[in-house]
PDB file of C-alpha atoms in Angstrom:
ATOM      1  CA  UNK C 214      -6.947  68.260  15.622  1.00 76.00           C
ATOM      2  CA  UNK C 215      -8.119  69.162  12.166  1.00 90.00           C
ATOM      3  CA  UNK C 216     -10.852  67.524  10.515  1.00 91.00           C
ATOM      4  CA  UNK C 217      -8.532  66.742   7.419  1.00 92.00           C
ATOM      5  CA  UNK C 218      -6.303  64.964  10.366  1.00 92.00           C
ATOM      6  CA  UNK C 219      -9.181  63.392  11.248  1.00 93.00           C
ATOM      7  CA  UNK C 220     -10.387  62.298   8.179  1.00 93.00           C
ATOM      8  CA  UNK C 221      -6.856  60.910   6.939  1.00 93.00           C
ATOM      9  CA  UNK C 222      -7.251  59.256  10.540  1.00 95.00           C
ATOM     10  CA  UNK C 223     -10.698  57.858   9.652  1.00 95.00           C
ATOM     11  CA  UNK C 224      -9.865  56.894   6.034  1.00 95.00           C
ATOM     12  CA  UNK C 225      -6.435  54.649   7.394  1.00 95.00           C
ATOM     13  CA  UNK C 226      -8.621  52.675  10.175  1.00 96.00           C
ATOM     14  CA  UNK C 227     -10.814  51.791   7.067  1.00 96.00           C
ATOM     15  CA  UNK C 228      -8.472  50.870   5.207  1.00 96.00           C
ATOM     16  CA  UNK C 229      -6.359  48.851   7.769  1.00 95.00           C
ATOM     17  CA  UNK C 230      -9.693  47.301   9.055  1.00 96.00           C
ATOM     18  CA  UNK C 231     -10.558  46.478   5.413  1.00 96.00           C
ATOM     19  CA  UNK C 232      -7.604  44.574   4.912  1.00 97.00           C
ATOM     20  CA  UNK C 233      -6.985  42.553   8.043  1.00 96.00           C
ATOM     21  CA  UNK C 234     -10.979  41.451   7.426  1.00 95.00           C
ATOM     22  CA  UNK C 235      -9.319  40.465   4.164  1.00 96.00           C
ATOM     23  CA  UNK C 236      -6.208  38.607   5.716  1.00 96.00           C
ATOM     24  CA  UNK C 237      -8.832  36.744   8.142  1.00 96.00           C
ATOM     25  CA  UNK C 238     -11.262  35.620   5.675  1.00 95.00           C
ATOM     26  CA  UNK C 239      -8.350  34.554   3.374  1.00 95.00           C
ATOM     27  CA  UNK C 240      -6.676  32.637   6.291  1.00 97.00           C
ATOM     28  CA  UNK C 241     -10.024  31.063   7.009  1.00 96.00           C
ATOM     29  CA  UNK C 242     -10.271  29.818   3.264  1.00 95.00           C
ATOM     30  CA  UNK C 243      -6.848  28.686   3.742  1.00 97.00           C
ATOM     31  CA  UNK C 244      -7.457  26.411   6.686  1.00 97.00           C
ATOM     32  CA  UNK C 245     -10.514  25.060   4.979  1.00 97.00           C
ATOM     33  CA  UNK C 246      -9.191  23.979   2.116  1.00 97.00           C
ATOM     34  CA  UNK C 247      -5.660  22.874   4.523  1.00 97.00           C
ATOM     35  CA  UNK C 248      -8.524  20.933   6.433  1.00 97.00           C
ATOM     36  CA  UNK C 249     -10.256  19.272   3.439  1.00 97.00           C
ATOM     37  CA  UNK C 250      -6.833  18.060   1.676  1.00 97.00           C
ATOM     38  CA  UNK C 251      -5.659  16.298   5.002  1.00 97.00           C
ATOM     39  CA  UNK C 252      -9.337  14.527   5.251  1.00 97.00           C
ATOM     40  CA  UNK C 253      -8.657  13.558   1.160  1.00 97.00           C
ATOM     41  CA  UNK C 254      -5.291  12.950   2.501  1.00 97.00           C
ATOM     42  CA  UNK C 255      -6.342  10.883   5.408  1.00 97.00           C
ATOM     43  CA  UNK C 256      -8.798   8.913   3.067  1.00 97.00           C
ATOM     44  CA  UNK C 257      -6.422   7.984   0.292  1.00 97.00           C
ATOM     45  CA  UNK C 258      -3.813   6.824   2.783  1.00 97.00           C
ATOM     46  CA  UNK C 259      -6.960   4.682   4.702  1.00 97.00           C
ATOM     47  CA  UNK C 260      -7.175   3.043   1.067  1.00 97.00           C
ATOM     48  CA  UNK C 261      -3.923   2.517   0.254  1.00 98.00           C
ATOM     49  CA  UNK C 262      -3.466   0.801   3.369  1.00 98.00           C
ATOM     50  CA  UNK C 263      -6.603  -1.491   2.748  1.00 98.00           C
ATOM     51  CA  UNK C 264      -5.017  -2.402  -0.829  1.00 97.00           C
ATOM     52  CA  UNK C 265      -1.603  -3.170   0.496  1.00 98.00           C
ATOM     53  CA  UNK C 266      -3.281  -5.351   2.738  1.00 98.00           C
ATOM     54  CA  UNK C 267      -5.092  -7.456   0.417  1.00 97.00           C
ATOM     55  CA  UNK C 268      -2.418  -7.862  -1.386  1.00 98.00           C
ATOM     56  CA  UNK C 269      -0.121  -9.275   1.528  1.00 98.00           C
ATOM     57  CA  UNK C 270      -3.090 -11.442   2.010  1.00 98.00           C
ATOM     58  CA  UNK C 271      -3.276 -12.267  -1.621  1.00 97.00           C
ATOM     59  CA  UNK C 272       0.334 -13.186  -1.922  1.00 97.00           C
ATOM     60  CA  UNK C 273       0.602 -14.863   1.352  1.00 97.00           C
ATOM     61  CA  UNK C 274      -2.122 -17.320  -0.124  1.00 97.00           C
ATOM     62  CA  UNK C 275      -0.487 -17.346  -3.440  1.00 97.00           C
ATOM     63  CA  UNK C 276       2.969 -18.306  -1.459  1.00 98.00           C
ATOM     64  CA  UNK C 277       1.434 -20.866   0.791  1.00 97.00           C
ATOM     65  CA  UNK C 278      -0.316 -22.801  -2.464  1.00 97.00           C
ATOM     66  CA  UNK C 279       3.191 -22.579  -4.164  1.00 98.00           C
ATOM     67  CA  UNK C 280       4.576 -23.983  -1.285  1.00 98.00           C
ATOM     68  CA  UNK C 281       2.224 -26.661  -1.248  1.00 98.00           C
ATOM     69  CA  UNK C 282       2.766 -27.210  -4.985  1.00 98.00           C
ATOM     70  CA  UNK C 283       6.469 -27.756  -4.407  1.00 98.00           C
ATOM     71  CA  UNK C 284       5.879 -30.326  -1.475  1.00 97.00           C
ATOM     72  CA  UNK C 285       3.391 -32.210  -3.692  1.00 97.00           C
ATOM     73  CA  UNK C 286       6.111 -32.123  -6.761  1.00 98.00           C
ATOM     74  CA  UNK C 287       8.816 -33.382  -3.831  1.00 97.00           C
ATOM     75  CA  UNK C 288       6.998 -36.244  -3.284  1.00 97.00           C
ATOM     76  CA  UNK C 289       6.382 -37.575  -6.424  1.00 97.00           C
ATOM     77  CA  UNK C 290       9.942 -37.250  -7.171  1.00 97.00           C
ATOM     78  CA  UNK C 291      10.554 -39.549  -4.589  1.00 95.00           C
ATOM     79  CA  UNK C 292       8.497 -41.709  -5.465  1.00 95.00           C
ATOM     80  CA  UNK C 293       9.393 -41.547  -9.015  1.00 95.00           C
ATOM     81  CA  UNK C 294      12.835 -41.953  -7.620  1.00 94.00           C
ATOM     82  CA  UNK C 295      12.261 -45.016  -6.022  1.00 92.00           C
ATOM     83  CA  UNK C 296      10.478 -46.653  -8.964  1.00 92.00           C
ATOM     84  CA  UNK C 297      13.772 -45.811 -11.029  1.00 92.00           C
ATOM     85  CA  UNK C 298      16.049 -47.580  -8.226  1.00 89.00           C
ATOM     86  CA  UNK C 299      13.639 -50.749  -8.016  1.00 88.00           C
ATOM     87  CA  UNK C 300      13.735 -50.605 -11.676  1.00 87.00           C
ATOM     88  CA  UNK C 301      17.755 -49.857 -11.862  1.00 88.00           C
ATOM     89  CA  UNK C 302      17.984 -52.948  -9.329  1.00 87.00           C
ATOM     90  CA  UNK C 303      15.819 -55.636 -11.617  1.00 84.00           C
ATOM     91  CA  UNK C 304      17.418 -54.858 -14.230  1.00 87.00           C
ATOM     92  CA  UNK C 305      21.379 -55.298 -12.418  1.00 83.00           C
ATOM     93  CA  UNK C 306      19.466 -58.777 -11.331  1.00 83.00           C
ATOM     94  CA  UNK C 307      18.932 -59.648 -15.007  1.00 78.00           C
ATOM     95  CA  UNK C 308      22.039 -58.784 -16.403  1.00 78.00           C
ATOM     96  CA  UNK C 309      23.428 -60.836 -13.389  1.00 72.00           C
ATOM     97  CA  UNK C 310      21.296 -63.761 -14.317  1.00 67.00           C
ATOM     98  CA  UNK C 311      21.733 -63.494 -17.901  1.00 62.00           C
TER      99      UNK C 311
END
Protein backbone atom coordinates (compact mmCIF):
# COMPACT_ATOMS: atom_id res chain seq x y z
CA UNK A 1 0.00 0.00 0.00
CA UNK A 2 1.00 3.57 -0.62
CA UNK A 3 1.26 6.03 1.99
CA UNK A 4 -1.19 8.41 0.01
CA UNK A 5 -3.59 5.09 0.29
CA UNK A 6 -2.86 5.16 3.61
CA UNK A 7 -3.32 8.51 4.40
CA UNK A 8 -6.77 8.82 2.41
CA UNK A 9 -7.33 5.60 4.68
CA UNK A 10 -6.34 7.50 7.84
CA UNK A 11 -8.05 10.81 6.93
CA UNK A 12 -11.77 8.72 6.23
CA UNK A 13 -11.55 6.80 9.79
CA UNK A 14 -11.23 10.45 11.14
CA UNK A 15 -13.64 11.65 9.56
CA UNK A 16 -16.20 8.75 9.98
CA UNK A 17 -15.12 8.55 13.72
CA UNK A 18 -15.66 12.34 13.93
CA UNK A 19 -19.05 12.14 12.89
CA UNK A 20 -20.59 9.11 14.54
CA UNK A 21 -18.99 10.89 17.97
CA UNK A 22 -21.20 13.62 16.57
CA UNK A 23 -24.39 11.41 15.90
CA UNK A 24 -23.86 9.94 19.62
CA UNK A 25 -23.49 13.06 21.46
CA UNK A 26 -26.43 14.54 19.45
CA UNK A 27 -28.59 11.41 20.21
CA UNK A 28 -27.59 11.77 23.82
CA UNK A 29 -28.85 15.51 23.84
CA UNK A 30 -31.82 14.19 22.21
CA UNK A 31 -32.81 11.70 24.86
CA UNK A 32 -32.13 14.28 27.50
CA UNK A 33 -34.15 16.73 26.50
CA UNK A 34 -36.92 13.53 25.27
CA UNK A 35 -36.36 12.63 29.07
CA UNK A 36 -36.91 16.09 30.62
CA UNK A 37 -40.22 16.92 28.47
CA UNK A 38 -41.89 13.54 29.60
CA UNK A 39 -40.89 14.44 33.46
CA UNK A 40 -42.58 18.24 32.54
CA UNK A 41 -45.00 16.07 30.83
CA UNK A 42 -45.55 13.72 33.66
CA UNK A 43 -45.80 16.79 36.10
CA UNK A 44 -48.36 18.86 34.26
CA UNK A 45 -50.59 15.83 33.76
CA UNK A 46 -50.00 15.02 37.90
CA UNK A 47 -51.57 18.68 38.17
CA UNK A 48 -54.13 18.59 35.94
CA UNK A 49 -55.34 15.60 37.51
CA UNK A 50 -55.19 17.23 41.09
CA UNK A 51 -57.33 20.29 39.61
CA UNK A 52 -59.91 18.13 37.97
CA UNK A 53 -60.24 16.60 41.15
CA UNK A 54 -61.00 19.47 43.21
CA UNK A 55 -63.22 20.49 41.08
CA UNK A 56 -65.39 17.16 41.07
CA UNK A 57 -65.11 17.68 44.73
CA UNK A 58 -66.08 21.27 44.46
CA UNK A 59 -69.10 20.62 42.35
CA UNK A 60 -70.14 17.53 44.07
CA UNK A 61 -70.49 19.88 47.24
CA UNK A 62 -71.96 22.60 45.22
CA UNK A 63 -74.63 19.82 43.84
CA UNK A 64 -75.33 18.27 47.17
CA UNK A 65 -76.11 22.01 48.84
CA UNK A 66 -78.37 22.65 45.72
CA UNK A 67 -79.96 19.61 46.36
CA UNK A 68 -80.52 20.42 49.78
CA UNK A 69 -81.75 23.89 48.78
CA UNK A 70 -84.43 22.35 46.60
CA UNK A 71 -85.66 19.89 49.42
CA UNK A 72 -85.81 22.83 51.86
CA UNK A 73 -87.84 25.02 49.05
CA UNK A 74 -90.15 21.55 48.65
CA UNK A 75 -91.12 21.73 51.94
CA UNK A 76 -92.14 25.01 52.43
CA UNK A 77 -94.24 24.72 49.45
CA UNK A 78 -96.06 22.24 51.14
CA UNK A 79 -96.52 23.80 53.79
CA UNK A 80 -97.41 26.94 52.12
CA UNK A 81 -99.72 24.68 50.25
CA UNK A 82 -101.50 23.53 53.04
CA UNK A 83 -101.99 26.96 54.62
CA UNK A 84 -103.69 27.97 51.17
CA UNK A 85 -106.13 24.78 51.37
CA UNK A 86 -107.01 25.47 55.20
CA UNK A 87 -107.41 28.94 54.09
CA UNK A 88 -109.41 27.95 50.66
CA UNK A 89 -111.60 25.68 53.12
CA UNK A 90 -112.57 28.67 55.82
CA UNK A 91 -113.31 30.67 53.49
CA UNK A 92 -115.93 27.87 51.37
CA UNK A 93 -117.24 27.61 55.26
CA UNK A 94 -118.03 31.34 55.26
CA UNK A 95 -119.51 31.76 52.10
CA UNK A 96 -121.58 28.63 53.18
CA UNK A 97 -122.59 30.32 56.36
CA UNK A 98 -123.11 33.62 54.95
Amino acid sequence: MSVELISVLIAVLAVGATLAGLILSGQRAIRAELAAQRRDFSAELAELRREIAAQRQEFSERFTALEQQIAELRERMTHLEGLLDGLREAIAIRQGAA
